[in-house]
Coordinates of C-alpha atoms and ligand atoms in Angstrom, one line a residue:
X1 CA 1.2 30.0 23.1
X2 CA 3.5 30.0 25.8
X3 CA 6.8 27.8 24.3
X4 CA 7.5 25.4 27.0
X5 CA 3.6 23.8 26.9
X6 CA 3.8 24.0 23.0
X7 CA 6.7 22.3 23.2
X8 CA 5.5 19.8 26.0
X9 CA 2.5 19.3 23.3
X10 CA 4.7 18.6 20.9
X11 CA 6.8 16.1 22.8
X12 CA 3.6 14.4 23.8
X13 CA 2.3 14.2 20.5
X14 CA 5.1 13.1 18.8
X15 CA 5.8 10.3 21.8
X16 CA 2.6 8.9 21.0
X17 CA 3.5 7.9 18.1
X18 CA 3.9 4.1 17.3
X19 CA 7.3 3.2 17.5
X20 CA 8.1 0.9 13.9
X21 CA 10.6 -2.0 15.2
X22 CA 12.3 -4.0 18.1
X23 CA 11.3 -6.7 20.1
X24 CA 8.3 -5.2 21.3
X25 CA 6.7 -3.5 18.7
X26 CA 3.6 -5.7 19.5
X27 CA 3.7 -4.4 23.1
X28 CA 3.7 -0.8 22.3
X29 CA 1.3 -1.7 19.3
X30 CA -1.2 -2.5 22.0
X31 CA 0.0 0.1 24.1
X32 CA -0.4 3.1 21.6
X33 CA -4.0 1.3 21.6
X34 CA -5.0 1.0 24.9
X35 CA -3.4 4.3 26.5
X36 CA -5.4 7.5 25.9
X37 CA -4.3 10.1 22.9
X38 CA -4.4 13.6 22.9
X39 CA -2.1 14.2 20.1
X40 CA -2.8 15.1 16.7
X41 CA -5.5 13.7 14.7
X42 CA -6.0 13.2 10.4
X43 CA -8.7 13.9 9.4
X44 CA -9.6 12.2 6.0
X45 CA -12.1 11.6 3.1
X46 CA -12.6 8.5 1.5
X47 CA -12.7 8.2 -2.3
X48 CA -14.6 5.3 -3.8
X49 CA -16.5 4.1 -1.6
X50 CA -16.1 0.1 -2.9
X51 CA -15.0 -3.0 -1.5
X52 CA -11.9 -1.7 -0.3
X53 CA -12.8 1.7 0.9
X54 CA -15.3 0.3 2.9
X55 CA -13.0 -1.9 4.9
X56 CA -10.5 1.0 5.4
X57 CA -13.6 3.1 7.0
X58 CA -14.5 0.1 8.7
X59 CA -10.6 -0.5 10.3
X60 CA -10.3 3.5 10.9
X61 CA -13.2 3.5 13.8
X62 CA -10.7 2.0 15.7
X63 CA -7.9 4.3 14.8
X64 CA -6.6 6.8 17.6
X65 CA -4.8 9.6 15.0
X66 CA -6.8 9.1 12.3
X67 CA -10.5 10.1 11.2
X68 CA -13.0 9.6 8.7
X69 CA -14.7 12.7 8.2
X70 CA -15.5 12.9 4.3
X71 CA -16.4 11.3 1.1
X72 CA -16.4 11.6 -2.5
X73 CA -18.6 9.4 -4.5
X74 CA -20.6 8.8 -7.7
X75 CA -23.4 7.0 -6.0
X76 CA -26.0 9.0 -3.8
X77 CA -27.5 6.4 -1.9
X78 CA -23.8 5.4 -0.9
X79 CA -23.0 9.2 0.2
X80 CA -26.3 8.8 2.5
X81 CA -25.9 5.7 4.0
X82 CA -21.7 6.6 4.8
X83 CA -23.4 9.8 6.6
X84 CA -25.6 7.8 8.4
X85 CA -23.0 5.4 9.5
X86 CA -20.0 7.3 10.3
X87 CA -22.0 10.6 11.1
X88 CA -20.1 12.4 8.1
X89 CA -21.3 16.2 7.7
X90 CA -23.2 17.1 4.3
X91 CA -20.6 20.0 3.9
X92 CA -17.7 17.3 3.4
X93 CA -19.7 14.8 1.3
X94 CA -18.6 15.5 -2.8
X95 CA -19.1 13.9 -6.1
X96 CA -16.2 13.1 -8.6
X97 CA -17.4 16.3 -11.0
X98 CA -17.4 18.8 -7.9
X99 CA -14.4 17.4 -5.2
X100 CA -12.3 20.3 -6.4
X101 CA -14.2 22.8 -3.7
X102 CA -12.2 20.7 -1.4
X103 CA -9.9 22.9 -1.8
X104 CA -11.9 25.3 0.3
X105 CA -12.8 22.6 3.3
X106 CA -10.6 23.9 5.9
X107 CA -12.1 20.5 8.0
X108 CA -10.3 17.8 5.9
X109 CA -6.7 17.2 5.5
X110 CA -6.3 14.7 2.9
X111 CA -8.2 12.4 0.7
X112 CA -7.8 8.7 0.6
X113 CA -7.9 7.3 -3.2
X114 CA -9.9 4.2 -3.7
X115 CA -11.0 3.8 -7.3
X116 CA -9.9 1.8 -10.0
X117 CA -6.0 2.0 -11.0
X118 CA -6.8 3.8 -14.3
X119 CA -8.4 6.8 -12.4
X120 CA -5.7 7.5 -9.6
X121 CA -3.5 9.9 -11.8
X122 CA -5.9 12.1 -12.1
X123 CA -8.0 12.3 -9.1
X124 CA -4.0 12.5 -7.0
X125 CA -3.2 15.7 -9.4
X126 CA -7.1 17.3 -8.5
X127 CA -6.4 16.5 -5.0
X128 CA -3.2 18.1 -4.7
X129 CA -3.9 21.3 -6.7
X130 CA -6.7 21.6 -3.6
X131 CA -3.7 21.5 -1.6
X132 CA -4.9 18.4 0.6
X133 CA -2.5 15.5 1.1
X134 CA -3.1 12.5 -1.6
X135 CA -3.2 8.9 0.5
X136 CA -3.7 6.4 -2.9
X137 CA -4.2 2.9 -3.5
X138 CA -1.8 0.6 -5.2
X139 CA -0.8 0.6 -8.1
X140 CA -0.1 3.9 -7.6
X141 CA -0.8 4.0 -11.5
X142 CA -0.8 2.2 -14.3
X143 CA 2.8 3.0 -15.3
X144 CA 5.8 5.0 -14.0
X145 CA 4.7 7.9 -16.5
X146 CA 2.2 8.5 -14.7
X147 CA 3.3 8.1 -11.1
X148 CA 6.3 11.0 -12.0
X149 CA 3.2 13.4 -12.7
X150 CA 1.6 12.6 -9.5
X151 CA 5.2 12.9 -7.7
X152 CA 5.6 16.3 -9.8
X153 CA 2.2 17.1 -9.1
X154 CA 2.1 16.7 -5.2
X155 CA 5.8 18.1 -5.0
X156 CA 4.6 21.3 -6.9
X157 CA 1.6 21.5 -4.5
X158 CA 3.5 21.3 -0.9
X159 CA 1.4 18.2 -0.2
X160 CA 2.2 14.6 1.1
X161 CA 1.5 11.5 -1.6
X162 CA 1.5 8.4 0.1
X163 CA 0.7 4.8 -0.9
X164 CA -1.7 2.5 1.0
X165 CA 1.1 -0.1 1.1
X166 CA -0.2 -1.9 4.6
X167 CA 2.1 -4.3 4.5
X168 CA 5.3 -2.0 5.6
X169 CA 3.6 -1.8 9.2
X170 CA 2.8 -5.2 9.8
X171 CA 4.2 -6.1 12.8
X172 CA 5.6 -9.7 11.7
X173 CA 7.0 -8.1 7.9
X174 CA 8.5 -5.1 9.8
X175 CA 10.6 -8.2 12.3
X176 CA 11.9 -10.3 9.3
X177 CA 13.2 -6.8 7.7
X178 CA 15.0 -5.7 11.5
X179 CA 16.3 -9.7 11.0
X180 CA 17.4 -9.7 7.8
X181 CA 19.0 -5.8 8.4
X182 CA 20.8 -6.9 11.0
X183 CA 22.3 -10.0 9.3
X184 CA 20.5 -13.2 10.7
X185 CA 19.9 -14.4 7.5
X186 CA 23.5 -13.8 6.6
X187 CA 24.2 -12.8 2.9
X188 CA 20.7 -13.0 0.9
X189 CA 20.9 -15.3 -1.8
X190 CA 17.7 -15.7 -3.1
X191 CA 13.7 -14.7 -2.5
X192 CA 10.2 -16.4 -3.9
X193 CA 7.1 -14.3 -4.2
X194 CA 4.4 -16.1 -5.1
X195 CA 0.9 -13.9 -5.4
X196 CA -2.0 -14.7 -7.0
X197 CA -6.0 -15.6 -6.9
X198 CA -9.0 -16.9 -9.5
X199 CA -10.4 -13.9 -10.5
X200 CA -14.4 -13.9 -10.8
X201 CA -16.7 -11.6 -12.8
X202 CA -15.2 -10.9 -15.8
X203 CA -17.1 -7.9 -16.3
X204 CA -15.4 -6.0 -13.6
X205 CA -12.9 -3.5 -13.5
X206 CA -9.8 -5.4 -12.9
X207 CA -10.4 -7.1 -16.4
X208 CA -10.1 -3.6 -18.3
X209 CA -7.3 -2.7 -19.8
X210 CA -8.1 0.9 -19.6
X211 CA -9.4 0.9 -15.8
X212 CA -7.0 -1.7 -14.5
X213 CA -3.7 -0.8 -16.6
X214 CA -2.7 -5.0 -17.2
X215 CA -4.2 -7.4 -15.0
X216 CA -2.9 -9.7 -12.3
X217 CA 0.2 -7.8 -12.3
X218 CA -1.2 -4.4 -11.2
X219 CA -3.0 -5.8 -8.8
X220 CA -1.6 -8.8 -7.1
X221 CA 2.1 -9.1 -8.8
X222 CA 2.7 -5.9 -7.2
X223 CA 3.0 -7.3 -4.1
X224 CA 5.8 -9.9 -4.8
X225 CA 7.5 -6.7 -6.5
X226 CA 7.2 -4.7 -3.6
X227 CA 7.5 -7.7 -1.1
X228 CA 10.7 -8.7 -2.9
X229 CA 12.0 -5.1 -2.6
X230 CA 11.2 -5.3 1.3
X231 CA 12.6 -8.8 1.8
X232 CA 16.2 -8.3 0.2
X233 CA 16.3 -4.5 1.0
X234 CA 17.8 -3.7 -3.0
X235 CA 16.3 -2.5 -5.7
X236 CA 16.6 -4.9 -8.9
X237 CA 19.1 -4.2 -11.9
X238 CA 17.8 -6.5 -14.1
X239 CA 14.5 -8.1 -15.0
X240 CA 13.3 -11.2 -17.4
X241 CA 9.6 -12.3 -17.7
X242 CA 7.4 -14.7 -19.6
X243 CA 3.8 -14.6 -19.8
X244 CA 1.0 -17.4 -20.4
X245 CA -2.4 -17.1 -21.2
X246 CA -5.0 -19.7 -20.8
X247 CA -8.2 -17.7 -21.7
X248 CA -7.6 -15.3 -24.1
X249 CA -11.3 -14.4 -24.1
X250 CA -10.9 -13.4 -20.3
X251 CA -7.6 -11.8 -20.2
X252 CA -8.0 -9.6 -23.3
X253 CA -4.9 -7.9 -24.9
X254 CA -3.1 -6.1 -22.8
X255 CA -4.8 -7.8 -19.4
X256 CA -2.6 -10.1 -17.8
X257 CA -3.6 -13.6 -16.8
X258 CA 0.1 -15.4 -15.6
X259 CA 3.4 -13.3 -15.6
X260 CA 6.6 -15.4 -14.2
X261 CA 9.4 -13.0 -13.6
X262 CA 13.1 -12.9 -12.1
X263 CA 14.6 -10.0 -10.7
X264 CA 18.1 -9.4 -10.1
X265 CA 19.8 -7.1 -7.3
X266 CA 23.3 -5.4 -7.2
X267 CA 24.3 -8.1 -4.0
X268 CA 23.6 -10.8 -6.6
X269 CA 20.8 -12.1 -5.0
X270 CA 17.8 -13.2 -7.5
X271 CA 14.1 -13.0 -7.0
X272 CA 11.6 -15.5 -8.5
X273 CA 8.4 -14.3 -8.8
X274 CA 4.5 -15.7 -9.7
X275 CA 1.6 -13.2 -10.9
X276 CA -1.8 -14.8 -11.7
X277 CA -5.4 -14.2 -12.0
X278 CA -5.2 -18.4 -12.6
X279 CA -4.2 -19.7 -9.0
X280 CA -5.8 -19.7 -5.6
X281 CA -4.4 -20.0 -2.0
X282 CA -1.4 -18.3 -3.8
X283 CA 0.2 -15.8 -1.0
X284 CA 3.5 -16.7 -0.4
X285 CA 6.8 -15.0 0.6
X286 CA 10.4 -17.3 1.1
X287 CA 13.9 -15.2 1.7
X288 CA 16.7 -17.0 2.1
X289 CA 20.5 -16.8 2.9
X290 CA 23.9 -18.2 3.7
X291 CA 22.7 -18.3 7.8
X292 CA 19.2 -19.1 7.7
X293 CA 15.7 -18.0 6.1
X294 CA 11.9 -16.7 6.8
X295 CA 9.0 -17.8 5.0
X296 CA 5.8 -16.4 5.3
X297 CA 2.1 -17.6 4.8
X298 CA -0.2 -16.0 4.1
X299 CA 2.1 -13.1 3.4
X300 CA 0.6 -10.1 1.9
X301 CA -3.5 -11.3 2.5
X302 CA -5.6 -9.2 5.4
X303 CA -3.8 -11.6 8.1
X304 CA -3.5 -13.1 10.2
X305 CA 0.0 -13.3 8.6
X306 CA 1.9 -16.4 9.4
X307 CA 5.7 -15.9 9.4
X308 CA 8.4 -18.2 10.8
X309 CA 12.2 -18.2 10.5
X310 CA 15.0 -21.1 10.6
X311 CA 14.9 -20.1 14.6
X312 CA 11.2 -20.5 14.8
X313 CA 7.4 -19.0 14.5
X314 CA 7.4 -15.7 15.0
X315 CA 4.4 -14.8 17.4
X316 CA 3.1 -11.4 16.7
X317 CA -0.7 -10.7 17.5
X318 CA -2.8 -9.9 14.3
X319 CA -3.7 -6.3 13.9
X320 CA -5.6 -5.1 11.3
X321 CA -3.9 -3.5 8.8
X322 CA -5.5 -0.6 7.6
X323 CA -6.3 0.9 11.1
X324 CA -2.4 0.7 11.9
X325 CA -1.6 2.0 8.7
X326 CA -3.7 4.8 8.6
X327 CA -2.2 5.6 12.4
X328 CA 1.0 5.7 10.8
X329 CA 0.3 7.4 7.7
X330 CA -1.4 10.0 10.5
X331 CA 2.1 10.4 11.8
X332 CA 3.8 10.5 8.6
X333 CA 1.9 13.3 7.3
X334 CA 1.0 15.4 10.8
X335 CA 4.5 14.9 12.4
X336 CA 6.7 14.1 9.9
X337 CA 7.3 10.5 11.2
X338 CA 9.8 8.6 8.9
X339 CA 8.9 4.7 8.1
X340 CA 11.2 1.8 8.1
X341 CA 10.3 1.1 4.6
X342 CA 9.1 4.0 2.4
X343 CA 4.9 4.6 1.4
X344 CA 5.6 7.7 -0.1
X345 CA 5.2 8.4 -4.1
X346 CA 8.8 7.9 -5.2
X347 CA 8.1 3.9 -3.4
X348 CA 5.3 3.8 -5.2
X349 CA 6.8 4.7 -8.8
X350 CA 9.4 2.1 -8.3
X351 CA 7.3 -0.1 -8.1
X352 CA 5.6 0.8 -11.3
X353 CA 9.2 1.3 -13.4
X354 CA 9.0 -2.2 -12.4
X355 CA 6.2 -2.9 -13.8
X356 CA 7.2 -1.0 -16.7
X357 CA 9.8 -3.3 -17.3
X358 CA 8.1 -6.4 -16.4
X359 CA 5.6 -5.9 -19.4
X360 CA 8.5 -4.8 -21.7
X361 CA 10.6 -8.2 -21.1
X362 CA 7.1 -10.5 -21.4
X363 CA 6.7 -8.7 -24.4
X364 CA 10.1 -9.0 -26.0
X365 CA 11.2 -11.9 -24.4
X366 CA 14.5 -9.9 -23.6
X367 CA 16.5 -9.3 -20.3
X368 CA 15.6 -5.3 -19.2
X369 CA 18.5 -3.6 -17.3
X370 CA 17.2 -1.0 -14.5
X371 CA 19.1 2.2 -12.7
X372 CA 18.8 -0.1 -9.2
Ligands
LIG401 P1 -14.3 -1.7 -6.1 O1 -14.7 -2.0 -7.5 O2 -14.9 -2.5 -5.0 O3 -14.5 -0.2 -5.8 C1 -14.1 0.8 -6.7 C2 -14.9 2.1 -6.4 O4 -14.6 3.1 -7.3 C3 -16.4 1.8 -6.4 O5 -17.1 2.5 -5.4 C4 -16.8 2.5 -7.8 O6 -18.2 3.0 -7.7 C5 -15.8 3.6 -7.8 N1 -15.6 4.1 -9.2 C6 -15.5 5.4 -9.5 N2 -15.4 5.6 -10.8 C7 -15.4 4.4 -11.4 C8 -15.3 3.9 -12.7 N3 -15.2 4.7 -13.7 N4 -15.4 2.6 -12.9 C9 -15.5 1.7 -11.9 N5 -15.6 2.1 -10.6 C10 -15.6 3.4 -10.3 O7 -12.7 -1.9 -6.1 P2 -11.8 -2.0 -4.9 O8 -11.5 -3.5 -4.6 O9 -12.3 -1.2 -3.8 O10 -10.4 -1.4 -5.4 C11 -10.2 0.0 -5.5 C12 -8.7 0.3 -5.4 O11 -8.2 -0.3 -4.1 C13 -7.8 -0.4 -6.5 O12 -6.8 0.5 -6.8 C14 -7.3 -1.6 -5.8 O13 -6.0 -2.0 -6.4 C15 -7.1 -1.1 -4.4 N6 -7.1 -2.2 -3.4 C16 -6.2 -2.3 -2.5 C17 -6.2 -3.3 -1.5 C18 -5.1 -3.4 -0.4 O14 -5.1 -4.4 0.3 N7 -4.3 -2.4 -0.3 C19 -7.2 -4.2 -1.5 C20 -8.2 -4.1 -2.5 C21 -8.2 -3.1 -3.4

């Protein structure tokens, strides 16, 4: 190709891209969305095709860089109806025994893991070893021993691992980090995460120990872990944690109902955190420091998210998260784009060394010291 149009491609391409922060990020938000694209476009299978991977096919018919063009499934009828809906080809629709021959798929670039928490590990390491690009669900895993093999794994491969972490392109979360970067808050002193709902059924997944890897904590705690991470911009040093149960019949052994947990960070500032599968309306974020605060509520839920500081609201549009995500991740993996705040693997096995650590001080009612 002659050099100055594949560079002019490649300039227009990587332009189109949505830019992360400043004042108008919801202006070029809506921009990026109204404006035509010819740059380059993801294309991506779904893996388990539940609650949540529904929602994510659902928000990505509205992406502009990103397409859903596979699926991997147990269920038949699912596979058919998917097809039907999305008008996915029969030579890019696979089961869990037979997704390997992915490898050979030249029309998919990476495969988007939606199954329970106990399953990612291995379905990342079968994805990357068919040399596609792993995009998985939080928890990345259900503990950081596993997360390094799917780093390892993906690393050995020459493929991207990403985590659906939605919240690090929300327009409103990505303004309170530029804020608190830049020093409005002054120093941080301290930051309350509080995340939780009643959990239902308690025959599902997220009540098994070997499916779901704990309970509340793997699936809503992590966001008050990763939110607090965010917030103050440190990693924590230290950890304490104590757990109550209510129902042991529930929340078996090993399956979390409440975790309270502090965190600290190398600045001194402290996090106080709430995990529960007890408590609903429970989605709340506070930061705050010598010069002012921002609280946000809802804070991690499918939005609208509601944030204000000690200046006033803040008055970003809602977007919905997965179709903004999976335009950046699009970015990310295609053009190399680099996030504000990290969604690749090694963000997503902090998180889980957290975890780690969390568990270890409920259990031993001792203070656990971390690298930071
Ligand atoms: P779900 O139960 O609705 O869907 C899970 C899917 O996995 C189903 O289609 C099921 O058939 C399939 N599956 C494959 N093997 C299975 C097995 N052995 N046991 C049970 N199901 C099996 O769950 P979900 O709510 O879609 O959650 C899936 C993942 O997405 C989890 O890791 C969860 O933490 C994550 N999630 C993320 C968000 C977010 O906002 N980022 C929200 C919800 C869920």
């Amino acid at each position: 190709m002659n050099s100055r149009r594949h560079f002019l491609q490649k300039l227009t391409a990587s332009a189109l891209t949505i830019p992360f922060l400043g004042e108008n990020r919801a202006a070029t938000l809506e921009k990026f969305y109204e404006e035509p694209y010819d740059g380059p476009v993801l294309r991506v299978a779904i893996m388990g095709l539940g609650s949540y991977g529904t929602r994510v096919a659902e928000a990505m018919t509205a992406c502009k860089s990103a397409k859903l063009v596979g699926v991997i499934s147990g269920t038949p009828s699912k596979i058919t109806a998917w097809q039907t809906k999305y008008g996915i080809p029969e030579k890019n629709c696979y089961n869990y025994e037979n997704f390997d021959n992915i490898k050979s798929n030249p029309d998919i670039d990476a495969v988007y893991v939606i199954t329970p928490n106990g399953l990612h590990k291995d379905q990342v390491i079968r994805v990357a070893k068919a040399g596609k690009h792993a995009i998985c669900e939080k928890p990345m895993a259900i503990n950081a021993a596993e997360g390094r093999e799917m780093v390892a794994a993906c690393k050995k491969a020459n493929v991207k691992l990403l985590v659906g972490y939605r919240m690090h392109f929300e327009p409103n979360t990505l303004e309170i980090i530029r804020q608190r970067a830049a020093g409005e808050f002054g120093k941080v002193y301290f930051f309350q995460g509080l995340s939780g709902f009643r959990i239902g059924d308690p025959t599902q997944w997220r009540l098994n120990r070997k499916l779901a890897g704990g309970g509340a904590m793997m699936d809503i705690g992590v966001y008050s872990i990763n939110g607090s991470r965010y917030m103050i911009g440190e990693e924590p040093i230290w950890i304490t944690a104590q757990e109550t149960k209510t129902d042991p019949v529930k929340f078996k052994e090993g399956v979390d109902e409440t975790i309270e947990f502090q965190m600290g960070f190398p600045s001194g500032a402290v996090a106080s955190c709430l995990s529960t599968y007890s408590i609903n309306y429970l989605d709340k974020f506070f930061l705050v420091g010598d010069k002012g605060f921002a609280e946000m509520q809802p804070s991690t839920g499918y939005g609208p998210i509601k944030a204000k500081t000690n200046k006033g609201d803040l008055s970003y549009p809602h977007v919905t998260h997965q179709t903004v995500q999976m335009d950046e991740m699009s970015a990310i993996i295609l053009q190399n784009k680099q996030p504000i705040v990290p969604v690749d693997g090694e963000e997503g096995l902090r998180d889980l060394v957290i975890i780690d650590a969390i568990f270890e001080a409920a259990k031993t009612g001792k203070k656990v010291t971390l690298k930071g």
